[in-house]
GROMACS .gro file of C-alpha atoms in nm:
model
  195
    1MET     CA    1   0.000   0.000   0.000
    2GLY     CA    2   0.284   0.242   0.093
    3LEU     CA    3   0.462   0.161  -0.235
    4ILE     CA    4   0.150   0.247  -0.434
    5ILE     CA    5   0.124   0.587  -0.261
    6VAL     CA    6   0.492   0.661  -0.324
    7CYS     CA    7   0.457   0.556  -0.690
    8ALA     CA    8   0.143   0.771  -0.726
    9LEU     CA    9   0.324   1.072  -0.574
   10ILE     CA   10   0.623   1.022  -0.806
   11ALA     CA   11   0.390   0.988  -1.105
   12GLY     CA   12   0.204   1.305  -0.999
   13VAL     CA   13   0.527   1.502  -0.964
   14LEU     CA   14   0.652   1.376  -1.301
   15LEU     CA   15   0.320   1.461  -1.466
   16TRP     CA   16   0.331   1.812  -1.316
   17ALA     CA   17   0.695   1.857  -1.427
   18VAL     CA   18   0.622   1.749  -1.784
   19ARG     CA   19   0.319   1.976  -1.810
   20ALA     CA   20   0.497   2.273  -1.654
   21TYR     CA   21   0.804   2.226  -1.875
   22ASN     CA   22   0.593   2.193  -2.190
   23ARG     CA   23   0.398   2.506  -2.095
   24MET     CA   24   0.721   2.704  -2.052
   25VAL     CA   25   0.847   2.578  -2.390
   26GLU     CA   26   0.518   2.684  -2.550
   27LEU     CA   27   0.541   3.029  -2.391
   28ARG     CA   28   0.902   3.073  -2.500
   29ASN     CA   29   0.798   2.979  -2.855
   30ARG     CA   30   0.517   3.236  -2.841
   31ILE     CA   31   0.776   3.500  -2.757
   32ALA     CA   32   0.984   3.396  -3.058
   33ASN     CA   33   0.674   3.407  -3.279
   34ALA     CA   34   0.569   3.747  -3.146
   35PHE     CA   35   0.920   3.879  -3.202
   36GLY     CA   36   0.900   3.745  -3.556
   37GLN     CA   37   0.602   3.974  -3.614
   38ILE     CA   38   0.800   4.270  -3.480
   39ASP     CA   39   1.092   4.169  -3.699
   40VAL     CA   40   0.872   4.177  -4.011
   41GLN     CA   41   0.752   4.528  -3.931
   42LEU     CA   42   1.100   4.651  -3.841
   43LYS     CA   43   1.228   4.520  -4.174
   44ARG     CA   44   0.948   4.706  -4.345
   45ARG     CA   45   1.046   5.024  -4.158
   46HIS     CA   46   1.412   4.975  -4.240
   47ASP     CA   47   1.327   4.919  -4.608
   48LEU     CA   48   1.120   5.239  -4.624
   49ILE     CA   49   1.385   5.463  -4.473
   50PRO     CA   50   1.635   5.459  -4.765
   51ASN     CA   51   1.349   5.554  -4.998
   52LEU     CA   52   1.252   5.838  -4.766
   53VAL     CA   53   1.612   5.959  -4.753
   54GLU     CA   54   1.649   5.936  -5.130
   55VAL     CA   55   1.335   6.143  -5.192
   56ALA     CA   56   1.446   6.398  -4.932
   57ARG     CA   57   1.799   6.413  -5.073
   58LYS     CA   58   1.668   6.561  -5.397
   59TYR     CA   59   1.528   6.862  -5.212
   60MET     CA   60   1.747   6.891  -4.904
   61GLU     CA   61   2.092   6.955  -5.045
   62HIS     CA   62   2.199   7.152  -4.738
   63GLU     CA   63   2.080   6.889  -4.488
   64ASN     CA   64   2.334   6.619  -4.569
   65ALA     CA   65   2.424   6.563  -4.202
   66THR     CA   66   2.060   6.484  -4.121
   67LEU     CA   67   2.039   6.234  -4.405
   68ILE     CA   68   2.364   6.065  -4.302
   69ALA     CA   69   2.248   6.044  -3.939
   70VAL     CA   70   1.930   5.865  -4.050
   71ILE     CA   71   2.125   5.611  -4.254
   72GLN     CA   72   2.373   5.549  -3.970
   73ALA     CA   73   2.091   5.503  -3.719
   74ARG     CA   74   1.924   5.260  -3.960
   75GLY     CA   75   2.243   5.054  -3.979
   76GLN     CA   76   2.270   5.040  -3.600
   77ALA     CA   77   1.904   4.941  -3.571
   78GLN     CA   78   1.949   4.663  -3.826
   79GLY     CA   79   2.242   4.528  -3.625
   80ALA     CA   80   2.036   4.537  -3.306
   81VAL     CA   81   1.750   4.351  -3.478
   82THR     CA   82   1.991   4.080  -3.591
   83ALA     CA   83   2.117   4.035  -3.234
   84ALA     CA   84   1.765   4.029  -3.090
   85ARG     CA   85   1.644   3.788  -3.359
   86ALA     CA   86   1.908   3.538  -3.243
   87ASN     CA   87   1.757   3.534  -2.893
   88PRO     CA   88   1.428   3.725  -2.858
   89GLY     CA   89   1.408   3.650  -2.486
   90ASN     CA   90   1.749   3.802  -2.406
   91ALA     CA   91   1.703   4.115  -2.197
   92ALA     CA   92   2.026   4.279  -2.315
   93ALA     CA   93   1.950   4.221  -2.683
   94ILE     CA   94   1.593   4.349  -2.648
   95GLY     CA   95   1.714   4.653  -2.453
   96ALA     CA   96   1.975   4.732  -2.720
   97LEU     CA   97   1.709   4.692  -2.987
   98ALA     CA   98   1.477   4.935  -2.810
   99VAL     CA   99   1.756   5.193  -2.779
  100ALA     CA  100   1.863   5.154  -3.143
  101GLU     CA  101   1.506   5.179  -3.272
  102GLN     CA  102   1.443   5.488  -3.059
  103ALA     CA  103   1.754   5.650  -3.200
  104LEU     CA  104   1.646   5.561  -3.552
  105MET     CA  105   1.297   5.701  -3.511
  106GLY     CA  106   1.443   6.011  -3.346
  107GLN     CA  107   1.652   6.069  -3.657
  108VAL     CA  108   1.357   5.996  -3.888
  109GLY     CA  109   1.147   6.240  -3.684
  110ARG     CA  110   1.421   6.498  -3.718
  111LEU     CA  111   1.431   6.438  -4.095
  112LEU     CA  112   1.055   6.481  -4.119
  113ALA     CA  113   1.070   6.797  -3.908
  114VAL     CA  114   1.344   6.945  -4.125
  115SER     CA  115   1.149   6.847  -4.437
  116GLU     CA  116   0.873   7.084  -4.321
  117SER     CA  117   1.107   7.370  -4.419
  118TYR     CA  118   1.101   7.254  -4.780
  119PRO     CA  119   0.759   7.319  -4.937
  120ALA     CA  120   0.846   7.135  -5.257
  121LEU     CA  121   0.946   6.828  -5.054
  122LYS     CA  122   0.627   6.846  -4.848
  123ALA     CA  123   0.428   6.856  -5.172
  124ASP     CA  124   0.615   6.563  -5.329
  125GLN     CA  125   0.376   6.268  -5.376
  126ASN     CA  126   0.647   6.010  -5.300
  127MET     CA  127   0.735   6.186  -4.975
  128ARG     CA  128   0.371   6.195  -4.866
  129GLU     CA  129   0.324   5.827  -4.950
  130LEU     CA  130   0.642   5.728  -4.767
  131SER     CA  131   0.540   5.932  -4.463
  132GLU     CA  132   0.203   5.756  -4.461
  133GLU     CA  133   0.373   5.416  -4.496
  134ILE     CA  134   0.603   5.493  -4.205
  135THR     CA  135   0.306   5.599  -3.992
  136SER     CA  136   0.122   5.281  -4.084
  137THR     CA  137   0.430   5.074  -4.005
  138GLU     CA  138   0.467   5.245  -3.667
  139ASN     CA  139   0.110   5.144  -3.583
  140ARG     CA  140   0.183   4.785  -3.686
  141ILE     CA  141   0.499   4.783  -3.477
  142GLY     CA  142   0.296   4.905  -3.180
  143PHE     CA  143   0.049   4.619  -3.216
  144ALA     CA  144   0.329   4.366  -3.264
  145ARG     CA  145   0.511   4.506  -2.959
  146GLN     CA  146   0.195   4.461  -2.753
  147ALA     CA  147   0.162   4.096  -2.863
  148TYR     CA  148   0.529   4.039  -2.782
  149ASN     CA  149   0.497   4.200  -2.439
  150ASP     CA  150   0.186   3.990  -2.367
  151ALA     CA  151   0.382   3.675  -2.453
  152VAL     CA  152   0.669   3.792  -2.231
  153LEU     CA  153   0.425   3.853  -1.946
  154ASP     CA  154   0.281   3.503  -1.980
  155LEU     CA  155   0.627   3.343  -1.974
  156ASN     CA  156   0.743   3.559  -1.684
  157ASN     CA  157   0.434   3.467  -1.484
  158ALA     CA  158   0.495   3.099  -1.554
  159VAL     CA  159   0.865   3.097  -1.462
  160GLN     CA  160   0.824   3.310  -1.151
  161ALA     CA  161   0.520   3.144  -0.992
  162PHE     CA  162   0.559   2.874  -0.732
  163PRO     CA  163   0.608   2.577  -0.778
  164ASP     CA  164   0.695   2.622  -1.148
  165VAL     CA  165   0.983   2.853  -1.052
  166LEU     CA  166   1.165   2.549  -0.914
  167LEU     CA  167   1.143   2.365  -1.243
  168ALA     CA  168   1.224   2.682  -1.439
  169ARG     CA  169   1.548   2.729  -1.247
  170LEU     CA  170   1.642   2.363  -1.290
  171THR     CA  171   1.578   2.371  -1.664
  172GLY     CA  172   1.727   2.713  -1.739
  173PHE     CA  173   1.410   2.911  -1.808
  174ALA     CA  174   1.453   3.275  -1.712
  175PRO     CA  175   1.221   3.574  -1.727
  176ALA     CA  176   1.224   3.754  -2.062
  177ALA     CA  177   1.249   4.128  -2.115
  178PRO     CA  178   0.958   4.328  -2.255
  179LEU     CA  179   1.017   4.558  -2.549
  180GLU     CA  180   0.954   4.909  -2.425
  181SER     CA  181   0.892   5.203  -2.652
  182THR     CA  182   1.077   5.441  -2.422
  183ALA     CA  183   1.392   5.393  -2.221
  184SER     CA  184   1.385   5.674  -1.965
  185GLU     CA  185   1.145   5.877  -1.757
  186ALA     CA  186   1.235   6.186  -1.959
  187GLU     CA  187   1.107   6.017  -2.275
  188ARG     CA  188   0.784   5.915  -2.102
  189ALA     CA  189   0.712   6.268  -1.984
  190ALA     CA  190   0.463   6.473  -2.181
  191PRO     CA  191   0.629   6.741  -2.391
  192ARG     CA  192   0.598   7.098  -2.263
  193VAL     CA  193   0.459   7.350  -2.501
  194ALA     CA  194   0.507   7.718  -2.429
  195PHE     CA  195   0.335   7.998  -2.618
   0.00000   0.00000   0.00000
């Protein structure tokens, strides 16, 4: 009778361990899938930027430094995406990606702001279409980021809750990092407008 109870307890623990491990694997795979969606949209953004720069270059002869800064930021962002793609759950890679993408969009925003000084550029059909595509892509990235962060939350809840945390530590599952759109409190603050 005692042997049956011990065997039943061992079988119960093994069943729990298999289910918990499989759940963590599923959640890790959801993170990879969600990052894949972000990756698609970031590639789209990165593909649009050279076209935007090329259209702007025709009109903005005196703004060469701005155009070069956009291209350099794009290159750094592409490198960060490659690193994050290799391990979408890695906190350092995701953090570097967020910083690189913020820098890129800061430069693109600067380019668009400077382009306001060039009426012919503002009126250019290609420039308007590219600006609309970038806006659309930003919205898609926001939705993909939300799906990614939801998947990260699910995994983090699974690997940090007791008793699954014990199995997670034994099997090497660690919490993943969310992809934040801002990196500092200063960026989160509402802009001040003075008249």
